Coordinates of C-alpha atoms in Angstrom, one line a residue:
M1 CA 145.1 -71.8 31.3
N2 CA 145.4 -70.1 34.6
E3 CA 142.1 -68.3 35.8
T4 CA 142.6 -64.5 35.8
K5 CA 141.9 -63.1 39.3
R6 CA 140.0 -59.9 39.4
L7 CA 138.7 -57.5 42.0
N8 CA 135.3 -58.3 43.4
P9 CA 132.9 -56.3 41.0
K10 CA 130.6 -55.7 44.0
W11 CA 133.3 -54.4 46.1
R12 CA 131.4 -51.3 47.3
E13 CA 128.6 -53.4 48.7
R14 CA 131.1 -55.9 50.2
L15 CA 133.1 -53.0 51.7
K16 CA 130.0 -51.8 53.5
Q17 CA 129.3 -55.3 54.7
I18 CA 132.7 -56.3 56.2
G19 CA 134.6 -53.0 56.6
K20 CA 137.7 -51.7 55.0
E21 CA 140.4 -53.8 56.8
A22 CA 138.6 -57.1 56.4
F23 CA 137.8 -56.3 52.8
Q24 CA 141.5 -55.5 52.1
K25 CA 142.6 -58.8 53.6
E26 CA 139.9 -60.7 51.8
E27 CA 140.9 -59.2 48.4
M28 CA 144.6 -59.7 49.0
L29 CA 143.8 -63.3 49.9
T30 CA 141.7 -63.7 46.8
L31 CA 144.2 -62.1 44.5
G32 CA 147.0 -64.1 46.0
F33 CA 149.0 -61.3 47.5
W34 CA 148.7 -62.6 51.0
K35 CA 148.9 -66.2 52.1
P36 CA 148.4 -66.4 55.9
S37 CA 150.3 -68.9 57.8
L38 CA 148.0 -71.5 59.3
K39 CA 150.3 -73.7 61.3
G40 CA 148.4 -76.6 62.9
T41 CA 145.1 -75.4 61.5
N42 CA 143.1 -76.6 58.6
F43 CA 142.8 -73.8 56.1
D44 CA 139.4 -74.7 54.8
K45 CA 138.0 -74.8 58.3
A46 CA 139.6 -71.5 59.1
K47 CA 138.2 -70.0 55.9
E48 CA 134.7 -71.3 56.8
Q49 CA 135.0 -69.8 60.2
L50 CA 136.1 -66.5 58.7
E51 CA 133.1 -66.4 56.4
K52 CA 130.7 -67.0 59.3
T53 CA 132.4 -64.3 61.2
L54 CA 132.1 -62.0 58.2
D55 CA 128.4 -62.9 57.8
K56 CA 127.8 -62.0 61.4
L57 CA 129.7 -58.8 60.9
S58 CA 127.6 -58.1 57.9
S59 CA 124.4 -58.8 59.8
S60 CA 125.6 -56.5 62.6
R61 CA 126.3 -53.8 60.1
D62 CA 122.8 -54.1 58.7
E63 CA 121.3 -53.8 62.1
L64 CA 123.6 -50.8 62.7
N65 CA 122.5 -49.2 59.5
N66 CA 118.8 -49.7 60.5
L67 CA 119.6 -48.1 63.9
L68 CA 121.3 -45.3 62.1
T69 CA 118.3 -44.8 59.9
Q70 CA 116.0 -44.8 62.9
I71 CA 118.2 -42.4 64.7
K72 CA 118.1 -40.2 61.6
D73 CA 114.3 -40.4 61.4
A74 CA 114.2 -39.7 65.1
K75 CA 115.8 -36.4 64.4
D76 CA 112.6 -35.4 62.6
V77 CA 110.3 -36.1 65.6
E78 CA 109.1 -32.5 65.8
K79 CA 108.2 -32.6 62.1
I80 CA 106.3 -35.9 62.6
I81 CA 104.5 -34.5 65.7
S82 CA 103.7 -31.4 63.8
E83 CA 102.2 -33.5 61.0
I84 CA 100.2 -35.6 63.5
R85 CA 99.0 -32.4 65.2
L86 CA 98.0 -30.9 61.8
R87 CA 96.1 -34.1 60.9
R88 CA 94.4 -34.0 64.3
I89 CA 93.5 -30.3 63.9
Q90 CA 92.1 -31.0 60.5
K91 CA 90.1 -33.9 61.9
V92 CA 88.8 -31.8 64.7
K93 CA 87.8 -29.0 62.3
I94 CA 85.9 -31.5 60.1
K95 CA 84.2 -32.8 63.2
R96 CA 83.3 -29.4 64.4
E97 CA 82.0 -28.4 61.0
E98 CA 79.8 -31.5 61.0
Q99 CA 78.6 -30.7 64.5
R100 CA 77.9 -27.0 63.5
I101 CA 75.9 -28.1 60.4
E102 CA 74.0 -30.6 62.6
K103 CA 73.3 -28.0 65.3
K104 CA 72.2 -25.5 62.7
A105 CA 69.8 -28.1 61.1
Q106 CA 68.4 -28.9 64.6
K107 CA 68.1 -25.2 65.4
D108 CA 66.3 -24.5 62.1
L109 CA 64.0 -27.5 62.8
R110 CA 63.3 -26.2 66.3
T111 CA 62.8 -22.7 64.9
Q112 CA 60.3 -24.0 62.3
K113 CA 58.5 -26.1 64.9
D114 CA 58.3 -23.1 67.2
K115 CA 57.1 -20.9 64.4
N116 CA 54.4 -23.4 63.5
R117 CA 53.5 -23.7 67.2
R118 CA 53.3 -19.9 67.6
L119 CA 51.2 -19.7 64.4
I120 CA 48.7 -22.4 65.6
T121 CA 48.8 -21.5 69.3
P122 CA 50.0 -17.9 69.5
P123 CA 51.5 -17.2 73.0
F124 CA 51.1 -13.4 72.7
L125 CA 48.5 -11.3 71.0
G126 CA 49.1 -7.9 72.5
R127 CA 49.5 -6.2 75.8
G128 CA 46.6 -6.6 78.3
V129 CA 44.9 -9.4 76.3
S130 CA 47.4 -12.3 76.4
G131 CA 47.1 -13.4 80.0
K132 CA 45.0 -16.5 79.4
L133 CA 46.3 -17.8 76.1
N134 CA 46.0 -21.5 77.1
Y135 CA 44.9 -23.7 74.3
E136 CA 44.3 -26.8 76.4
G137 CA 41.2 -27.8 78.3
G138 CA 37.7 -26.4 77.8
D139 CA 34.4 -28.1 78.4
E140 CA 33.8 -30.5 75.6
K141 CA 30.5 -31.8 77.1
R142 CA 29.1 -28.3 77.4
R143 CA 30.2 -27.5 73.8
N144 CA 28.5 -30.7 72.5
E145 CA 25.3 -29.9 74.3
L146 CA 25.2 -26.6 72.5
K147 CA 26.1 -28.3 69.2
L148 CA 29.0 -25.9 68.7
P149 CA 32.0 -26.6 66.4
A150 CA 35.1 -28.1 68.1
I151 CA 37.9 -25.5 68.0
K152 CA 40.9 -25.6 70.2
D153 CA 43.4 -23.5 68.3
L154 CA 44.0 -21.4 65.1
S155 CA 44.5 -24.5 63.0
D156 CA 41.0 -25.8 63.7
M157 CA 39.6 -22.4 63.2
S158 CA 41.5 -21.9 59.9
K159 CA 40.1 -25.1 58.5
L160 CA 36.5 -24.1 59.3
I161 CA 36.5 -20.5 58.1
E162 CA 39.0 -21.1 55.3
V163 CA 41.3 -18.2 56.4
K164 CA 45.0 -18.9 57.1
E165 CA 46.3 -18.9 60.6
N166 CA 48.6 -15.9 60.1
K167 CA 45.6 -13.9 58.7
I168 CA 43.5 -14.7 61.8
A169 CA 46.4 -13.6 64.1
W170 CA 46.8 -10.4 62.1
L171 CA 43.1 -9.6 62.5
C172 CA 43.0 -10.2 66.2
Y173 CA 46.4 -8.9 67.3
H174 CA 46.0 -5.9 69.6
R175 CA 48.4 -3.1 68.9
E176 CA 48.5 0.1 70.9
V177 CA 49.7 1.9 67.7
S178 CA 49.0 0.4 64.3
S179 CA 49.5 1.4 60.7
C180 CA 46.2 -0.2 59.7
D181 CA 42.7 -0.2 61.1
H182 CA 40.3 -3.1 60.6
Y183 CA 37.3 -0.8 60.9
Y184 CA 35.7 2.0 58.9
R185 CA 34.9 4.6 61.5
F186 CA 32.3 7.4 61.1
S187 CA 30.0 9.4 63.4
I188 CA 26.2 9.9 63.2
P189 CA 24.2 12.5 65.2
K190 CA 22.1 11.4 68.2
R191 CA 18.8 12.9 69.3
D192 CA 20.5 14.9 72.1
G193 CA 22.9 16.6 69.6
S194 CA 26.0 14.5 70.5
S195 CA 27.5 12.0 68.0
R196 CA 27.7 8.2 68.0
I197 CA 30.8 6.5 66.6
I198 CA 30.0 3.7 64.2
S199 CA 32.7 1.1 63.5
A200 CA 32.0 -1.0 60.5
P201 CA 34.4 -3.9 60.0
K202 CA 36.4 -4.2 56.8
T203 CA 36.0 -7.1 54.4
Y204 CA 38.4 -9.7 56.1
L205 CA 37.2 -9.0 59.6
K206 CA 33.6 -8.8 58.4
N207 CA 33.7 -12.3 56.9
V208 CA 35.2 -13.8 60.1
Q209 CA 32.7 -12.1 62.3
G210 CA 30.0 -13.4 60.0
W211 CA 31.2 -16.9 60.5
I212 CA 31.3 -16.5 64.3
N213 CA 27.7 -15.2 64.1
S214 CA 26.4 -18.0 62.0
A215 CA 28.4 -20.9 63.5
I216 CA 28.4 -20.0 67.2
L217 CA 26.2 -17.1 68.3
S218 CA 23.1 -18.1 66.3
A219 CA 23.1 -21.5 67.9
I220 CA 22.3 -20.0 71.3
D221 CA 19.0 -18.4 72.1
P222 CA 18.9 -15.2 74.3
E223 CA 16.2 -14.9 77.0
S224 CA 12.7 -14.4 75.7
E225 CA 12.6 -10.9 77.2
A226 CA 15.3 -9.8 74.7
T227 CA 13.5 -8.6 71.6
A228 CA 16.2 -6.6 69.7
F229 CA 18.6 -8.0 67.1
R230 CA 16.6 -11.2 66.6
K231 CA 15.0 -12.7 63.6
E232 CA 11.2 -12.2 63.4
K233 CA 11.4 -9.9 66.3
N234 CA 10.9 -6.1 66.3
I235 CA 9.8 -3.1 68.4
I236 CA 6.2 -4.3 68.2
D237 CA 7.2 -7.5 70.1
N238 CA 8.9 -5.3 72.7
A239 CA 5.9 -2.9 73.1
S240 CA 3.0 -5.3 72.8
P241 CA 3.3 -6.9 76.3
H242 CA 3.1 -3.5 77.9
C243 CA 0.0 -2.3 76.1
N244 CA -3.0 -1.0 78.1
Q245 CA -1.0 -1.2 81.4
G246 CA -1.5 1.2 84.3
L247 CA 2.2 1.7 84.9
V248 CA 5.1 1.6 82.5
I249 CA 8.7 2.2 83.5
R250 CA 11.5 2.7 81.0
V251 CA 15.1 2.3 82.1
D252 CA 18.0 3.1 79.7
L253 CA 21.4 1.5 80.0
K254 CA 24.3 3.8 79.6
D255 CA 26.9 2.9 76.9
F256 CA 25.4 -0.5 76.5
F257 CA 27.8 -1.9 73.9
F258 CA 30.8 -0.1 75.3
S259 CA 30.2 -1.6 78.8
I260 CA 30.8 -5.1 77.4
T261 CA 34.5 -5.3 77.4
F262 CA 37.0 -7.8 76.0
H263 CA 37.3 -9.7 79.3
R264 CA 33.5 -10.2 79.5
V265 CA 33.3 -11.4 75.9
R266 CA 36.2 -13.9 76.5
G267 CA 34.4 -15.1 79.6
F268 CA 31.3 -15.7 77.6
F269 CA 33.1 -17.9 75.0
E270 CA 34.7 -19.8 77.9
S271 CA 31.2 -20.4 79.3
L272 CA 30.3 -22.1 76.0
G273 CA 33.0 -24.7 76.6
Y274 CA 36.0 -23.3 74.6
N275 CA 39.4 -23.1 76.2
S276 CA 40.7 -19.7 77.3
G277 CA 43.1 -19.4 74.4
I278 CA 40.6 -19.7 71.5
S279 CA 38.1 -17.7 73.7
S280 CA 40.6 -14.9 73.7
V281 CA 41.0 -15.1 69.9
F282 CA 37.1 -14.9 69.5
A283 CA 36.9 -12.0 71.9
L284 CA 39.7 -10.1 70.1
L285 CA 37.9 -10.6 66.8
C286 CA 34.7 -9.3 68.2
T287 CA 36.0 -6.3 70.2
D288 CA 38.1 -3.2 69.6
S289 CA 39.2 0.0 71.3
D290 CA 38.5 3.5 70.0
R291 CA 41.2 4.6 67.7
K292 CA 42.5 8.1 66.9
R293 CA 44.1 8.8 63.6
V294 CA 47.5 10.5 63.9
T295 CA 49.8 11.6 61.0
Y296 CA 53.5 11.3 61.7
R297 CA 56.1 11.8 59.0
T298 CA 53.5 11.7 56.2
K299 CA 52.1 8.4 57.4
D300 CA 48.8 7.7 59.2
W301 CA 48.9 5.8 62.5
F302 CA 45.9 4.6 64.5
V303 CA 46.4 5.0 68.2
S304 CA 44.3 2.9 70.7
E305 CA 42.3 4.8 73.2
G306 CA 40.7 3.0 76.1
L307 CA 39.7 -0.6 76.6
R308 CA 38.7 -3.1 74.0
R309 CA 34.9 -3.5 73.9
L310 CA 32.0 -4.3 71.6
P311 CA 32.0 -1.8 68.7
Q312 CA 28.8 -0.4 67.4
G313 CA 28.7 -1.5 63.8
A314 CA 30.3 -5.0 64.2
S315 CA 28.0 -7.7 63.1
T316 CA 28.7 -9.8 66.2
S317 CA 28.0 -7.0 68.7
P318 CA 24.1 -7.3 68.7
A319 CA 24.1 -11.0 69.3
L320 CA 26.9 -10.9 71.9
S321 CA 25.1 -8.1 73.8
N322 CA 21.9 -10.1 74.0
L323 CA 23.7 -13.3 75.1
I324 CA 26.0 -11.6 77.7
A325 CA 22.9 -9.8 79.1
R326 CA 21.1 -13.2 79.6
K327 CA 21.9 -13.3 83.3
L328 CA 20.7 -9.7 83.6
D329 CA 17.4 -10.6 82.0
R330 CA 17.0 -13.7 84.3
R331 CA 17.8 -11.7 87.4
V332 CA 15.4 -8.8 86.6
R333 CA 12.6 -11.3 85.7
G334 CA 13.2 -13.2 89.0
F335 CA 13.3 -10.0 91.1
L336 CA 10.1 -8.6 89.6
G337 CA 8.3 -11.9 90.1
S338 CA 9.4 -11.8 93.8
V339 CA 7.9 -8.3 94.2
D340 CA 4.6 -9.0 92.4
K341 CA 3.7 -11.7 89.8
D342 CA 1.8 -9.1 87.7
W343 CA 5.0 -7.3 86.6
V344 CA 5.9 -7.6 82.9
Y345 CA 9.5 -7.2 81.7
S346 CA 11.1 -6.9 78.2
R347 CA 14.4 -5.5 76.9
Y348 CA 15.1 -3.9 73.5
A349 CA 18.9 -3.6 73.4
D350 CA 19.7 -1.0 76.1
D351 CA 16.0 -0.1 76.8
L352 CA 14.5 -2.0 79.8
V353 CA 10.8 -1.8 80.0
L354 CA 8.7 -2.8 83.1
S355 CA 4.9 -2.6 83.4
H356 CA 2.2 -3.3 85.9
P357 CA -1.6 -3.2 85.7
S358 CA -1.9 -0.9 88.6
P359 CA -0.9 2.8 88.0
D360 CA -0.5 3.3 91.7
F361 CA 2.0 0.6 92.4
P362 CA 4.9 1.9 94.5
V363 CA 8.1 1.9 92.3
G364 CA 10.8 3.0 94.8
K365 CA 11.7 -0.6 95.8
V366 CA 11.5 -1.8 92.2
L367 CA 13.8 0.9 90.9
R368 CA 16.4 0.4 93.8
G369 CA 16.4 -3.3 93.2
L370 CA 16.7 -2.9 89.5
K371 CA 19.5 -0.5 89.7
Y372 CA 21.4 -2.8 92.1
I373 CA 21.1 -5.8 89.7
I374 CA 22.1 -3.7 86.7
K375 CA 25.2 -2.5 88.4
D376 CA 26.1 -5.9 89.7
E377 CA 25.9 -7.3 86.2
G378 CA 28.4 -4.7 84.9
F379 CA 26.0 -2.2 83.4
L380 CA 25.1 1.4 84.3
V381 CA 21.7 3.1 84.4
N382 CA 21.3 6.4 82.5
D383 CA 19.3 8.2 85.1
K384 CA 18.5 11.0 82.7
K385 CA 16.5 8.7 80.5
T386 CA 14.6 6.8 83.2
A387 CA 10.9 7.4 82.7
I388 CA 7.9 6.5 84.9
M389 CA 4.7 6.7 82.8
R390 CA 1.2 6.2 84.4
N391 CA -2.0 5.8 82.6
P392 CA -3.8 7.9 81.3
N393 CA -0.7 9.9 80.6
R394 CA 1.2 9.3 77.4
Q395 CA 3.2 6.0 77.5
V396 CA 5.9 5.6 74.8
I397 CA 8.2 2.6 74.3
T398 CA 10.8 2.7 71.5
G399 CA 8.8 5.3 69.6
L400 CA 5.4 3.5 70.0
L401 CA 2.4 4.5 72.1
V402 CA 1.2 1.6 74.3
N403 CA -1.8 3.3 76.0
D404 CA -4.3 1.3 74.0
A405 CA -4.7 -2.4 73.3
K406 CA -2.3 -2.3 70.4
P407 CA 0.9 -0.3 69.8
R408 CA 0.6 2.6 67.5
I409 CA 2.7 5.4 66.1
P410 CA 2.3 8.9 67.7
R411 CA 0.2 11.3 65.7
T412 CA 3.0 13.9 65.6
Y413 CA 5.1 11.4 63.7
L414 CA 2.3 10.7 61.3
K415 CA 1.7 14.4 60.7
K416 CA 5.3 15.0 60.0
V417 CA 5.4 12.2 57.4
R418 CA 2.2 13.4 55.7
A419 CA 3.7 16.9 55.5
M420 CA 6.9 15.4 53.9
M421 CA 4.8 13.5 51.4
H422 CA 2.8 16.6 50.5
Q423 CA 5.9 18.6 49.7
A424 CA 7.3 15.7 47.7
D425 CA 4.1 15.5 45.7
L426 CA 4.5 19.2 44.8
V427 CA 8.0 18.5 43.5
F428 CA 6.7 15.6 41.4
Q429 CA 4.0 17.7 39.9
K430 CA 6.8 20.0 38.6
G431 CA 8.4 17.0 36.9
K432 CA 11.2 16.7 39.4
T433 CA 12.3 14.1 42.0
P434 CA 12.5 15.2 45.6
E435 CA 15.8 14.7 47.3
N436 CA 14.3 13.1 50.4
I437 CA 12.3 10.4 48.5
H438 CA 14.3 7.5 50.1
E439 CA 13.7 9.0 53.6
I440 CA 10.0 9.2 52.9
K441 CA 9.8 5.6 51.7
G442 CA 11.8 4.4 54.8
R443 CA 9.4 6.2 57.2
L444 CA 6.4 4.7 55.4
S445 CA 7.9 1.2 55.7
F446 CA 8.2 1.8 59.5
I447 CA 4.5 3.0 59.6
N448 CA 3.4 0.0 57.5
M449 CA 5.1 -2.4 60.0
V450 CA 3.0 -0.9 62.9
M451 CA -0.1 0.5 61.2
P452 CA -0.5 -1.1 57.7
E453 CA -4.1 0.2 57.3
H454 CA -2.9 3.8 57.6
V455 CA -0.4 3.3 54.7
K456 CA -3.1 1.8 52.5
K457 CA -5.2 4.9 52.9
I458 CA -2.6 7.2 51.5
S459 CA -0.8 4.9 49.0
N460 CA -3.5 5.4 46.3
K461 CA -3.4 9.2 46.7
Y462 CA 0.3 9.4 45.8
K463 CA 0.9 7.3 42.7
W464 CA 4.7 7.9 42.8
L465 CA 4.9 5.7 45.9
L466 CA 4.2 2.7 43.7
D467 CA 7.2 3.4 41.4

């Protein structure tokens, strides 16, 4: 049977490969509708050549189609660029966010480090007191000689006194106007009718001052002439060297505690071998300025008045005054020795006492030299209280008579106490308790310290003294 000739089933694909005209001729040739005349040419060879040509044409068309596709894609260049730009922007945003997070972490770390640094070595503690906050240096050799604790910053101090660094900074920070006051302030009357301001530290500051006293100040001895504010020393030790002398001179220092300012206290701690930074902290903890209470918008404020100085009532003030006055004591002692070796000198807080065996010794040169030294050491003489007492006239030192071989209490004082005791006894006989019983016992304790034999004579007479 004859083979049925059909149209190429893949005619669409073939049409694309060789083109319309070539496809038509190919199909006509296949279906037998066209028989080309191939005179002088081998038909099979021609057909082979045609197929090669058609293959090349098909390959060319494929290349052309690829180029057309690329051309078509090239028309979307802006879209591609836009997508590339968008990806790049997104990448930059991600990188910037990473950098931002890293910078913030580094900043937070620096801030925390700076906060810790400021907490341990505060660079500012108030106006007028922050000029030497350097926590490096110091004299370690000097500090070791005195056997003082090694403290270079607030961290060292915090470990020793068991108070946090921020609490120490809060206690020593100087504020011109503050909503809190670290002292209880009250006034007591003086003999001349004026009042004396007493500043008693509150609990936190009192504890810190107590540590400074015990760990640092108590390790240093004042000059032997200083008899006040010392263990096992009292007014008797101050008066005894001047007993039975021909001439006694008493010189009073004006505003003794108040003349010892913040800068002098800081300098004292530096002289112990501490750096200027921690010395400033110590000085701030031991000094304060007068403060006035002001009410503004229903709230109390404490306004600083004047310079920071040793407050009367602070537990560190007595020891600091003795230690800062050491040079004064040495200079007075040396000066008197250069004038005459028989001069005797002692100091009880702000009372300087000089004595000489001769009642006729000229005192003009002595007083001038003494006044110069006192001024040069940063103190002032209260001229109104300067007393020159020659034997056999009455000679009184810190309330004790020194005309005889031993100090004794003036008779006027003894009579006053006896009168108080007699009135109290009358009250007791009525079955009541006198209001001034504690004052009487306090005065008797003072008498017993100086003249114990006198107290023994009267103690048996008043049985209520034994209660």
